[in-house]
PDB file of C-alpha atoms in Angstrom:
ATOM      1  CA  MET A   1      -8.529   6.509  26.492  1.00 44.00           C
ATOM      2  CA  GLN A   2     -11.219   5.653  23.946  1.00 47.00           C
ATOM      3  CA  THR A   3     -14.415   7.118  25.411  1.00 42.00           C
ATOM      4  CA  ASP A   4     -16.925   6.684  22.594  1.00 49.00           C
ATOM      5  CA  MET A   5     -18.062   3.885  20.338  1.00 55.00           C
ATOM      6  CA  GLN A   6     -17.310   5.638  17.053  1.00 82.00           C
ATOM      7  CA  SER A   7     -14.300   3.395  16.429  1.00 90.00           C
ATOM      8  CA  ARG A   8     -13.097   0.045  17.681  1.00 92.00           C
ATOM      9  CA  ASP A   9     -10.107  -2.192  17.034  1.00 96.00           C
ATOM     10  CA  VAL A  10     -11.104  -5.426  15.327  1.00 96.00           C
ATOM     11  CA  PHE A  11      -8.827  -8.417  14.708  1.00 97.00           C
ATOM     12  CA  TYR A  12      -9.462 -11.332  12.348  1.00 95.00           C
ATOM     13  CA  VAL A  13      -7.486 -14.377  13.455  1.00 95.00           C
ATOM     14  CA  SER A  14      -7.118 -17.830  11.966  1.00 92.00           C
ATOM     15  CA  ASP A  15      -4.765 -20.774  11.639  1.00 89.00           C
ATOM     16  CA  GLY A  16      -5.647 -20.586   7.934  1.00 84.00           C
ATOM     17  CA  THR A  17      -6.138 -17.686   5.541  1.00 79.00           C
ATOM     18  CA  ALA A  18      -8.600 -15.784   7.801  1.00 84.00           C
ATOM     19  CA  ILE A  19     -10.840 -15.096   4.786  1.00 81.00           C
ATOM     20  CA  THR A  20     -13.824 -16.745   6.480  1.00 83.00           C
ATOM     21  CA  CYS A  21     -13.284 -14.679   9.636  1.00 89.00           C
ATOM     22  CA  GLU A  22     -13.068 -11.464   7.616  1.00 89.00           C
ATOM     23  CA  THR A  23     -16.168 -12.254   5.584  1.00 84.00           C
ATOM     24  CA  LEU A  24     -18.343 -13.152   8.562  1.00 87.00           C
ATOM     25  CA  GLY A  25     -16.896 -10.326  10.629  1.00 89.00           C
ATOM     26  CA  HIS A  26     -17.759  -7.790   7.946  1.00 86.00           C
ATOM     27  CA  VAL A  27     -21.332  -9.045   7.810  1.00 84.00           C
ATOM     28  CA  VAL A  28     -21.743  -8.811  11.581  1.00 89.00           C
ATOM     29  CA  LEU A  29     -20.025  -5.416  11.977  1.00 89.00           C
ATOM     30  CA  GLY A  30     -22.144  -4.007   9.181  1.00 85.00           C
ATOM     31  CA  GLN A  31     -25.024  -4.055  11.653  1.00 87.00           C
ATOM     32  CA  PHE A  32     -23.323  -1.615  14.027  1.00 89.00           C
ATOM     33  CA  PRO A  33     -22.707   2.145  13.625  1.00 87.00           C
ATOM     34  CA  PHE A  34     -19.016   2.354  14.441  1.00 88.00           C
ATOM     35  CA  LYS A  35     -15.766   2.464  12.471  1.00 90.00           C
ATOM     36  CA  ALA A  36     -13.755  -0.724  12.625  1.00 92.00           C
ATOM     37  CA  ASN A  37      -9.970  -0.415  12.778  1.00 94.00           C
ATOM     38  CA  GLU A  38      -9.269  -3.785  11.259  1.00 94.00           C
ATOM     39  CA  LYS A  39      -6.178  -5.992  11.224  1.00 93.00           C
ATOM     40  CA  THR A  40      -5.886  -9.570   9.991  1.00 93.00           C
ATOM     41  CA  PHE A  41      -3.676 -12.310  11.440  1.00 92.00           C
ATOM     42  CA  PRO A  42      -3.613 -15.386   9.194  1.00 90.00           C
ATOM     43  CA  PHE A  43      -1.769 -18.654   9.892  1.00 89.00           C
ATOM     44  CA  VAL A  44      -1.609 -18.278  13.663  1.00 92.00           C
ATOM     45  CA  GLU A  45      -0.610 -21.891  14.167  1.00 90.00           C
ATOM     46  CA  SER A  46       2.269 -21.697  16.659  1.00 92.00           C
ATOM     47  CA  ALA A  47       2.917 -20.367  20.140  1.00 94.00           C
ATOM     48  CA  ASP A  48       5.265 -17.685  18.767  1.00 94.00           C
ATOM     49  CA  LYS A  49       2.670 -16.297  16.382  1.00 93.00           C
ATOM     50  CA  LEU A  50       0.040 -16.370  19.097  1.00 95.00           C
ATOM     51  CA  THR A  51       2.357 -14.446  21.422  1.00 96.00           C
ATOM     52  CA  ASP A  52       2.707 -11.699  18.831  1.00 95.00           C
ATOM     53  CA  LEU A  53      -1.060 -11.562  18.474  1.00 96.00           C
ATOM     54  CA  LEU A  54      -1.629 -11.418  22.236  1.00 97.00           C
ATOM     55  CA  LYS A  55       0.809  -8.476  22.461  1.00 97.00           C
ATOM     56  CA  GLU A  56      -1.269  -6.636  19.828  1.00 96.00           C
ATOM     57  CA  ILE A  57      -4.460  -7.340  21.746  1.00 97.00           C
ATOM     58  CA  GLU A  58      -2.955  -6.140  25.024  1.00 97.00           C
ATOM     59  CA  ALA A  59      -1.570  -3.010  23.367  1.00 97.00           C
ATOM     60  CA  SER A  60      -4.981  -2.234  21.923  1.00 97.00           C
ATOM     61  CA  TYR A  61      -6.652  -2.688  25.283  1.00 97.00           C
ATOM     62  CA  LEU A  62      -4.135  -0.469  27.078  1.00 97.00           C
ATOM     63  CA  ARG A  63      -4.218   2.189  24.372  1.00 95.00           C
ATOM     64  CA  ASN A  64      -8.004   2.448  24.032  1.00 94.00           C
ATOM     65  CA  GLY A  65      -9.270   1.355  27.428  1.00 94.00           C
ATOM     66  CA  VAL A  66     -11.739  -1.078  25.822  1.00 94.00           C
ATOM     67  CA  LYS A  67     -11.355  -4.640  24.694  1.00 96.00           C
ATOM     68  CA  PRO A  68     -10.863  -5.155  20.937  1.00 96.00           C
ATOM     69  CA  LEU A  69     -13.198  -7.459  19.033  1.00 96.00           C
ATOM     70  CA  VAL A  70     -11.625 -10.685  17.757  1.00 97.00           C
ATOM     71  CA  PHE A  71     -13.277 -12.913  15.176  1.00 95.00           C
ATOM     72  CA  PHE A  72     -11.328 -16.152  15.074  1.00 95.00           C
ATOM     73  CA  SER A  73     -11.160 -19.694  13.771  1.00 92.00           C
ATOM     74  CA  MET A  74      -8.558 -21.944  15.401  1.00 90.00           C
ATOM     75  CA  VAL A  75      -8.491 -25.690  16.036  1.00 86.00           C
ATOM     76  CA  ILE A  76      -5.466 -26.093  18.327  1.00 89.00           C
ATOM     77  CA  PRO A  77      -7.034 -26.189  21.828  1.00 89.00           C
ATOM     78  CA  GLU A  78      -4.085 -24.656  23.696  1.00 92.00           C
ATOM     79  CA  LEU A  79      -3.840 -21.648  21.359  1.00 93.00           C
ATOM     80  CA  ARG A  80      -7.604 -21.228  21.362  1.00 92.00           C
ATOM     81  CA  GLN A  81      -7.784 -21.130  25.165  1.00 94.00           C
ATOM     82  CA  GLN A  82      -5.009 -18.554  25.430  1.00 96.00           C
ATOM     83  CA  LEU A  83      -6.790 -16.332  22.954  1.00 96.00           C
ATOM     84  CA  LEU A  84     -10.072 -16.620  24.865  1.00 95.00           C
ATOM     85  CA  ALA A  85      -8.249 -15.636  28.081  1.00 96.00           C
ATOM     86  CA  SER A  86      -6.925 -12.386  26.562  1.00 96.00           C
ATOM     87  CA  HIS A  87      -8.272  -8.867  27.090  1.00 96.00           C
ATOM     88  CA  SER A  88     -10.646  -9.145  24.141  1.00 96.00           C
ATOM     89  CA  TYR A  89     -14.185  -9.972  23.157  1.00 96.00           C
ATOM     90  CA  SER A  90     -13.491 -13.079  21.089  1.00 95.00           C
ATOM     91  CA  TYR A  91     -15.940 -14.857  18.814  1.00 95.00           C
ATOM     92  CA  ASP A  92     -15.375 -18.273  17.281  1.00 93.00           C
ATOM     93  CA  VAL A  93     -16.950 -17.802  13.846  1.00 90.00           C
ATOM     94  CA  LEU A  94     -17.652 -21.507  13.369  1.00 84.00           C
ATOM     95  CA  GLU A  95     -18.444 -22.764  16.869  1.00 83.00           C
ATOM     96  CA  SER A  96     -22.238 -22.323  16.911  1.00 79.00           C
ATOM     97  CA  ILE A  97     -22.633 -23.631  13.358  1.00 80.00           C
ATOM     98  CA  VAL A  98     -20.446 -26.679  13.944  1.00 77.00           C
ATOM     99  CA  GLN A  99     -22.312 -27.449  17.179  1.00 82.00           C
ATOM    100  CA  LYS A 100     -25.682 -27.171  15.435  1.00 81.00           C
ATOM    101  CA  VAL A 101     -24.588 -29.500  12.638  1.00 83.00           C
ATOM    102  CA  GLN A 102     -23.175 -31.937  15.204  1.00 84.00           C
ATOM    103  CA  ASP A 103     -26.472 -31.971  17.088  1.00 87.00           C
ATOM    104  CA  ASP A 104     -28.530 -32.400  13.928  1.00 86.00           C
ATOM    105  CA  ILE A 105     -26.555 -35.197  12.267  1.00 83.00           C
ATOM    106  CA  GLN A 106     -25.345 -36.817  15.494  1.00 90.00           C
ATOM    107  CA  MET A 107     -21.747 -37.000  14.344  1.00 88.00           C
ATOM    108  CA  GLN A 108     -18.676 -35.877  16.241  1.00 83.00           C
ATOM    109  CA  PRO A 109     -16.566 -33.299  14.341  1.00 77.00           C
ATOM    110  CA  LYS A 110     -12.868 -33.974  13.872  1.00 76.00           C
ATOM    111  CA  PRO A 111     -11.118 -30.602  13.641  1.00 66.00           C
ATOM    112  CA  LYS A 112      -8.051 -30.580  11.431  1.00 64.00           C
ATOM    113  CA  LEU A 113      -5.483 -27.832  10.958  1.00 59.00           C
ATOM    114  CA  HIS A 114      -5.802 -26.181   7.530  1.00 54.00           C
ATOM    115  CA  ARG A 115      -8.720 -28.392   6.540  1.00 52.00           C
ATOM    116  CA  SER A 116     -10.421 -25.453   4.812  1.00 51.00           C
ATOM    117  CA  ARG A 117      -7.452 -24.828   2.546  1.00 48.00           C
ATOM    118  CA  SER A 118      -6.312 -28.373   1.930  1.00 47.00           C
ATOM    119  CA  VAL A 119      -5.675 -29.125  -1.738  1.00 46.00           C
ATOM    120  CA  SER A 120      -5.477 -32.877  -1.357  1.00 46.00           C
ATOM    121  CA  ARG A 121      -9.243 -33.317  -1.485  1.00 49.00           C
ATOM    122  CA  ASP A 122      -9.580 -31.951  -4.986  1.00 57.00           C
ATOM    123  CA  SER A 123      -6.318 -30.717  -6.435  1.00 62.00           C
ATOM    124  CA  ASP A 124      -7.860 -30.130  -9.877  1.00 70.00           C
ATOM    125  CA  LYS A 125     -10.210 -27.488  -8.442  1.00 74.00           C
ATOM    126  CA  TYR A 126      -7.369 -25.891  -6.516  1.00 75.00           C
ATOM    127  CA  PHE A 127      -5.197 -25.496  -9.580  1.00 81.00           C
ATOM    128  CA  ASP A 128      -8.201 -24.290 -11.599  1.00 85.00           C
ATOM    129  CA  ARG A 129      -8.543 -21.532  -8.997  1.00 84.00           C
ATOM    130  CA  ILE A 130      -4.882 -20.585  -9.381  1.00 88.00           C
ATOM    131  CA  ALA A 131      -5.266 -20.522 -13.155  1.00 91.00           C
ATOM    132  CA  ALA A 132      -8.291 -18.244 -12.825  1.00 92.00           C
ATOM    133  CA  ILE A 133      -6.324 -15.785 -10.668  1.00 93.00           C
ATOM    134  CA  GLU A 134      -3.406 -15.799 -13.116  1.00 95.00           C
ATOM    135  CA  TYR A 135      -5.739 -15.243 -16.061  1.00 96.00           C
ATOM    136  CA  THR A 136      -7.527 -12.401 -14.293  1.00 96.00           C
ATOM    137  CA  LEU A 137      -4.269 -10.656 -13.359  1.00 95.00           C
ATOM    138  CA  ALA A 138      -3.056 -10.965 -16.953  1.00 96.00           C
ATOM    139  CA  HIS A 139      -6.267  -9.336 -18.227  1.00 96.00           C
ATOM    140  CA  ASP A 140      -6.534  -6.588 -15.618  1.00 96.00           C
ATOM    141  CA  ASP A 141      -7.225  -3.025 -16.728  1.00 95.00           C
ATOM    142  CA  GLY A 142      -7.164  -3.838 -20.437  1.00 94.00           C
ATOM    143  CA  ILE A 143      -3.570  -5.157 -20.406  1.00 94.00           C
ATOM    144  CA  THR A 144      -4.471  -7.554 -23.223  1.00 95.00           C
ATOM    145  CA  LEU A 145      -7.577  -8.571 -25.092  1.00 96.00           C
ATOM    146  CA  LYS A 146      -6.129 -11.877 -26.265  1.00 95.00           C
ATOM    147  CA  GLY A 147      -7.784 -15.066 -25.109  1.00 96.00           C
ATOM    148  CA  LEU A 148     -11.252 -13.579 -24.522  1.00 97.00           C
ATOM    149  CA  GLU A 149     -12.738 -16.902 -25.535  1.00 97.00           C
ATOM    150  CA  ASP A 150     -11.480 -18.277 -22.210  1.00 97.00           C
ATOM    151  CA  ALA A 151     -13.119 -15.538 -20.121  1.00 98.00           C
ATOM    152  CA  ASP A 152     -16.136 -16.292 -17.975  1.00 97.00           C
ATOM    153  CA  ILE A 153     -17.078 -12.616 -17.824  1.00 98.00           C
ATOM    154  CA  ILE A 154     -15.815  -9.257 -19.140  1.00 98.00           C
ATOM    155  CA  LEU A 155     -16.326  -6.241 -16.852  1.00 98.00           C
ATOM    156  CA  LEU A 156     -16.545  -2.809 -18.513  1.00 98.00           C
ATOM    157  CA  GLY A 157     -16.596   0.651 -16.964  1.00 97.00           C
ATOM    158  CA  VAL A 158     -14.830   3.931 -16.494  1.00 97.00           C
ATOM    159  CA  SER A 159     -11.559   4.091 -14.583  1.00 95.00           C
ATOM    160  CA  ARG A 160     -11.969   3.624 -10.773  1.00 94.00           C
ATOM    161  CA  SER A 161     -15.484   2.183 -10.915  1.00 96.00           C
ATOM    162  CA  GLY A 162     -14.509  -0.978  -9.038  1.00 95.00           C
ATOM    163  CA  LYS A 163     -13.528  -3.323 -11.864  1.00 96.00           C
ATOM    164  CA  THR A 164     -10.144  -4.538 -10.590  1.00 96.00           C
ATOM    165  CA  PRO A 165     -11.120  -5.426  -6.997  1.00 95.00           C
ATOM    166  CA  THR A 166     -14.299  -7.095  -8.244  1.00 96.00           C
ATOM    167  CA  SER A 167     -12.366  -9.089 -10.842  1.00 96.00           C
ATOM    168  CA  LEU A 168      -9.794 -10.313  -8.330  1.00 94.00           C
ATOM    169  CA  TYR A 169     -12.460 -11.179  -5.768  1.00 93.00           C
ATOM    170  CA  MET A 170     -14.409 -13.217  -8.317  1.00 94.00           C
ATOM    171  CA  ALA A 171     -11.244 -15.040  -9.377  1.00 93.00           C
ATOM    172  CA  MET A 172     -10.038 -15.787  -5.835  1.00 89.00           C
ATOM    173  CA  GLN A 173     -13.372 -16.615  -4.240  1.00 86.00           C
ATOM    174  CA  PHE A 174     -15.331 -18.107  -7.137  1.00 89.00           C
ATOM    175  CA  GLY A 175     -12.612 -19.411  -9.459  1.00 91.00           C
ATOM    176  CA  LEU A 176     -13.834 -17.347 -12.417  1.00 95.00           C
ATOM    177  CA  ARG A 177     -11.708 -16.029 -15.267  1.00 96.00           C
ATOM    178  CA  VAL A 178     -12.418 -12.314 -15.437  1.00 97.00           C
ATOM    179  CA  VAL A 179     -11.360  -9.680 -17.944  1.00 98.00           C
ATOM    180  CA  ASN A 180     -11.795  -6.026 -17.011  1.00 97.00           C
ATOM    181  CA  TYR A 181     -11.515  -3.127 -19.414  1.00 97.00           C
ATOM    182  CA  PRO A 182     -11.524   0.621 -18.631  1.00 96.00           C
ATOM    183  CA  PHE A 183     -13.049   2.913 -21.217  1.00 94.00           C
ATOM    184  CA  ILE A 184     -10.392   5.384 -22.305  1.00 90.00           C
ATOM    185  CA  GLU A 185     -10.744   8.691 -24.155  1.00 88.00           C
ATOM    186  CA  ASP A 186     -10.705   7.063 -27.623  1.00 89.00           C
ATOM    187  CA  ASP A 187     -13.491   4.667 -26.592  1.00 90.00           C
ATOM    188  CA  LEU A 188     -15.606   7.521 -25.285  1.00 89.00           C
ATOM    189  CA  ALA A 189     -15.099   9.456 -28.530  1.00 91.00           C
ATOM    190  CA  ARG A 190     -16.080   6.460 -30.664  1.00 89.00           C
ATOM    191  CA  MET A 191     -19.076   5.627 -28.454  1.00 84.00           C
ATOM    192  CA  ARG A 192     -19.100   2.037 -29.642  1.00 90.00           C
ATOM    193  CA  LEU A 193     -17.789  -1.336 -28.542  1.00 92.00           C
ATOM    194  CA  LEU A 194     -14.373  -2.549 -29.598  1.00 94.00           C
ATOM    195  CA  PRO A 195     -14.513  -5.220 -32.335  1.00 94.00           C
ATOM    196  CA  GLU A 196     -12.900  -7.706 -29.908  1.00 95.00           C
ATOM    197  CA  PHE A 197     -15.986  -7.489 -27.710  1.00 96.00           C
ATOM    198  CA  GLU A 198     -18.594  -7.931 -30.433  1.00 95.00           C
ATOM    199  CA  ILE A 199     -18.363 -11.727 -30.589  1.00 95.00           C
ATOM    200  CA  HIS A 200     -18.358 -11.964 -26.789  1.00 97.00           C
ATOM    201  CA  ARG A 201     -21.409  -9.845 -26.116  1.00 96.00           C
ATOM    202  CA  HIS A 202     -22.938 -12.493 -23.882  1.00 96.00           C
ATOM    203  CA  LYS A 203     -19.968 -12.116 -21.509  1.00 98.00           C
ATOM    204  CA  LEU A 204     -20.141  -8.313 -21.145  1.00 98.00           C
ATOM    205  CA  PHE A 205     -21.222  -6.701 -17.884  1.00 98.00           C
ATOM    206  CA  GLY A 206     -20.954  -3.043 -16.917  1.00 98.00           C
ATOM    207  CA  LEU A 207     -20.035  -1.330 -13.670  1.00 98.00           C
ATOM    208  CA  THR A 208     -20.979   2.276 -13.064  1.00 98.00           C
ATOM    209  CA  ILE A 209     -20.833   4.633 -10.078  1.00 98.00           C
ATOM    210  CA  ASN A 210     -22.271   7.930  -8.898  1.00 97.00           C
ATOM    211  CA  PRO A 211     -20.339  10.976 -10.240  1.00 97.00           C
ATOM    212  CA  GLU A 212     -19.752  12.378  -6.752  1.00 97.00           C
ATOM    213  CA  ARG A 213     -18.283   9.101  -5.523  1.00 96.00           C
ATOM    214  CA  LEU A 214     -16.100   8.768  -8.623  1.00 97.00           C
ATOM    215  CA  THR A 215     -14.766  12.303  -8.136  1.00 97.00           C
ATOM    216  CA  GLU A 216     -13.924  11.510  -4.519  1.00 96.00           C
ATOM    217  CA  ILE A 217     -12.042   8.330  -5.448  1.00 96.00           C
ATOM    218  CA  ARG A 218     -10.112  10.010  -8.262  1.00 96.00           C
ATOM    219  CA  GLU A 219      -9.282  13.026  -6.078  1.00 95.00           C
ATOM    220  CA  ASN A 220      -7.595  10.668  -3.633  1.00 92.00           C
ATOM    221  CA  ARG A 221      -5.409   9.463  -6.473  1.00 89.00           C
ATOM    222  CA  LEU A 222      -4.798  12.599  -8.519  1.00 93.00           C
ATOM    223  CA  ALA A 223      -6.018  15.630  -6.600  1.00 93.00           C
ATOM    224  CA  GLY A 224      -6.857  18.709  -8.676  1.00 94.00           C
ATOM    225  CA  SER A 225      -6.515  16.948 -12.017  1.00 95.00           C
ATOM    226  CA  GLU A 226      -8.879  17.102 -14.991  1.00 95.00           C
ATOM    227  CA  TYR A 227      -9.198  13.328 -14.575  1.00 95.00           C
ATOM    228  CA  ALA A 228     -10.794  13.877 -11.145  1.00 95.00           C
ATOM    229  CA  SER A 229     -12.952  16.865 -12.003  1.00 96.00           C
ATOM    230  CA  ASN A 230     -16.718  16.759 -11.554  1.00 96.00           C
ATOM    231  CA  GLU A 231     -17.283  17.619 -15.213  1.00 97.00           C
ATOM    232  CA  GLN A 232     -14.975  14.863 -16.503  1.00 97.00           C
ATOM    233  CA  CYS A 233     -16.462  12.204 -14.233  1.00 97.00           C
ATOM    234  CA  LEU A 234     -20.016  13.154 -15.149  1.00 97.00           C
ATOM    235  CA  HIS A 235     -19.208  13.181 -18.865  1.00 96.00           C
ATOM    236  CA  GLU A 236     -17.549   9.746 -18.768  1.00 97.00           C
ATOM    237  CA  LEU A 237     -20.369   8.172 -16.782  1.00 97.00           C
ATOM    238  CA  GLN A 238     -23.125   9.600 -18.942  1.00 97.00           C
ATOM    239  CA  THR A 239     -21.352   8.445 -22.092  1.00 96.00           C
ATOM    240  CA  VAL A 240     -20.666   4.922 -20.835  1.00 97.00           C
ATOM    241  CA  GLU A 241     -24.130   4.407 -19.351  1.00 97.00           C
ATOM    242  CA  ALA A 242     -25.651   5.504 -22.660  1.00 97.00           C
ATOM    243  CA  LEU A 243     -23.470   2.899 -24.384  1.00 96.00           C
ATOM    244  CA  PHE A 244     -24.595   0.217 -21.944  1.00 97.00           C
ATOM    245  CA  ARG A 245     -28.244   1.008 -22.601  1.00 97.00           C
ATOM    246  CA  ARG A 246     -27.880   1.216 -26.368  1.00 96.00           C
ATOM    247  CA  GLU A 247     -25.937  -2.071 -26.587  1.00 96.00           C
ATOM    248  CA  ALA A 248     -28.211  -3.816 -24.042  1.00 97.00           C
ATOM    249  CA  ILE A 249     -25.270  -4.526 -21.724  1.00 97.00           C
ATOM    250  CA  PRO A 250     -26.472  -5.253 -18.166  1.00 97.00           C
ATOM    251  CA  TYR A 251     -24.857  -3.049 -15.508  1.00 98.00           C
ATOM    252  CA  ILE A 252     -25.056  -2.110 -11.830  1.00 97.00           C
ATOM    253  CA  ASN A 253     -24.117   0.924  -9.747  1.00 98.00           C
ATOM    254  CA  THR A 254     -21.275   0.132  -7.337  1.00 96.00           C
ATOM    255  CA  SER A 255     -21.375   3.341  -5.262  1.00 96.00           C
ATOM    256  CA  SER A 256     -22.680   1.906  -2.014  1.00 91.00           C
ATOM    257  CA  LEU A 257     -21.717  -1.741  -2.491  1.00 92.00           C
ATOM    258  CA  SER A 258     -18.832  -3.743  -1.053  1.00 90.00           C
ATOM    259  CA  VAL A 259     -16.772  -5.878  -3.410  1.00 91.00           C
ATOM    260  CA  GLU A 260     -18.537  -8.942  -2.020  1.00 88.00           C
ATOM    261  CA  GLU A 261     -21.933  -7.436  -2.813  1.00 91.00           C
ATOM    262  CA  ILE A 262     -20.857  -6.336  -6.305  1.00 94.00           C
ATOM    263  CA  SER A 263     -19.547  -9.808  -7.113  1.00 93.00           C
ATOM    264  CA  THR A 264     -22.645 -11.556  -5.838  1.00 90.00           C
ATOM    265  CA  ARG A 265     -24.983  -9.245  -7.755  1.00 93.00           C
ATOM    266  CA  VAL A 266     -22.989  -9.744 -10.944  1.00 95.00           C
ATOM    267  CA  LEU A 267     -23.280 -13.512 -10.551  1.00 92.00           C
ATOM    268  CA  GLU A 268     -26.981 -13.218  -9.813  1.00 91.00           C
ATOM    269  CA  ARG A 269     -27.621 -11.106 -12.922  1.00 93.00           C
ATOM    270  CA  THR A 270     -25.491 -13.213 -15.271  1.00 94.00           C
ATOM    271  CA  GLY A 271     -26.331 -16.679 -13.985  1.00 91.00           C
ATOM    272  CA  LEU A 272     -22.640 -17.583 -13.613  1.00 91.00           C
ATOM    273  CA  ARG A 273     -21.991 -20.331 -11.113  1.00 85.00           C
ATOM    274  CA  ARG A 274     -19.398 -20.158  -8.371  1.00 80.00           C
ATOM    275  CA  ARG A 275     -16.559 -22.621  -8.704  1.00 74.00           C
ATOM    276  CA  LEU A 276     -15.852 -23.322  -5.054  1.00 59.00           C
ATOM    277  CA  LEU A 277     -13.215 -25.579  -3.519  1.00 53.00           C
TER     278      LEU A 277
END
């Protein structure tokens, strides 16, 4: 039986993608000092899928002796009521906001399944978002430097400093075309920008990280390697940060930031606008 509050099962449930539930859940749980054992259940839009979810909730309750936390967004009344009757502490992430808006504008809401991910309202924006994701994947980790003129932003940094997850988050959530490039040994030896980046200086943004944190991340990938050594990590970071300062490239330290926080701070510093559906 789970006897302390150092960890807790947390489920994110939605009849859509569950991204909203995850985002709001992370913000809320960030206020509490316990480890969240998280699991996401998107597209719970049928009785069969709900049954599978309820089995997971019951198993968690029996295993730990405490109710799991469930952050959910569902519009089908029957499924919603069954979830609320389960052995869980369940929180509708939109209920209080929708009710407040309803009271303020005196208009009855009309819940619709998948409304938040419908493409019919503005298909051009939807397909722009898909194009941004495809572009970002094609330009991940320095795969190619062709087509930089189409990039909204170019993220630079040493390997494992958070470039790839930040790039993908910015593409998926904000519809931005992102290039990310890891400085390799040749770059560090030259200590100067690649010619391809010179004409796109206004798009450059750097990510850095504390040496200790970088060593920890690299050790998890290649334990005992030169790549993960304290000396190598410190050398790379000192070299790259010196380059950022000399070339007047704005940069932030990602050590204690979530990918959501990194992305938002990058947008704030650069003035880029979100392209939201």
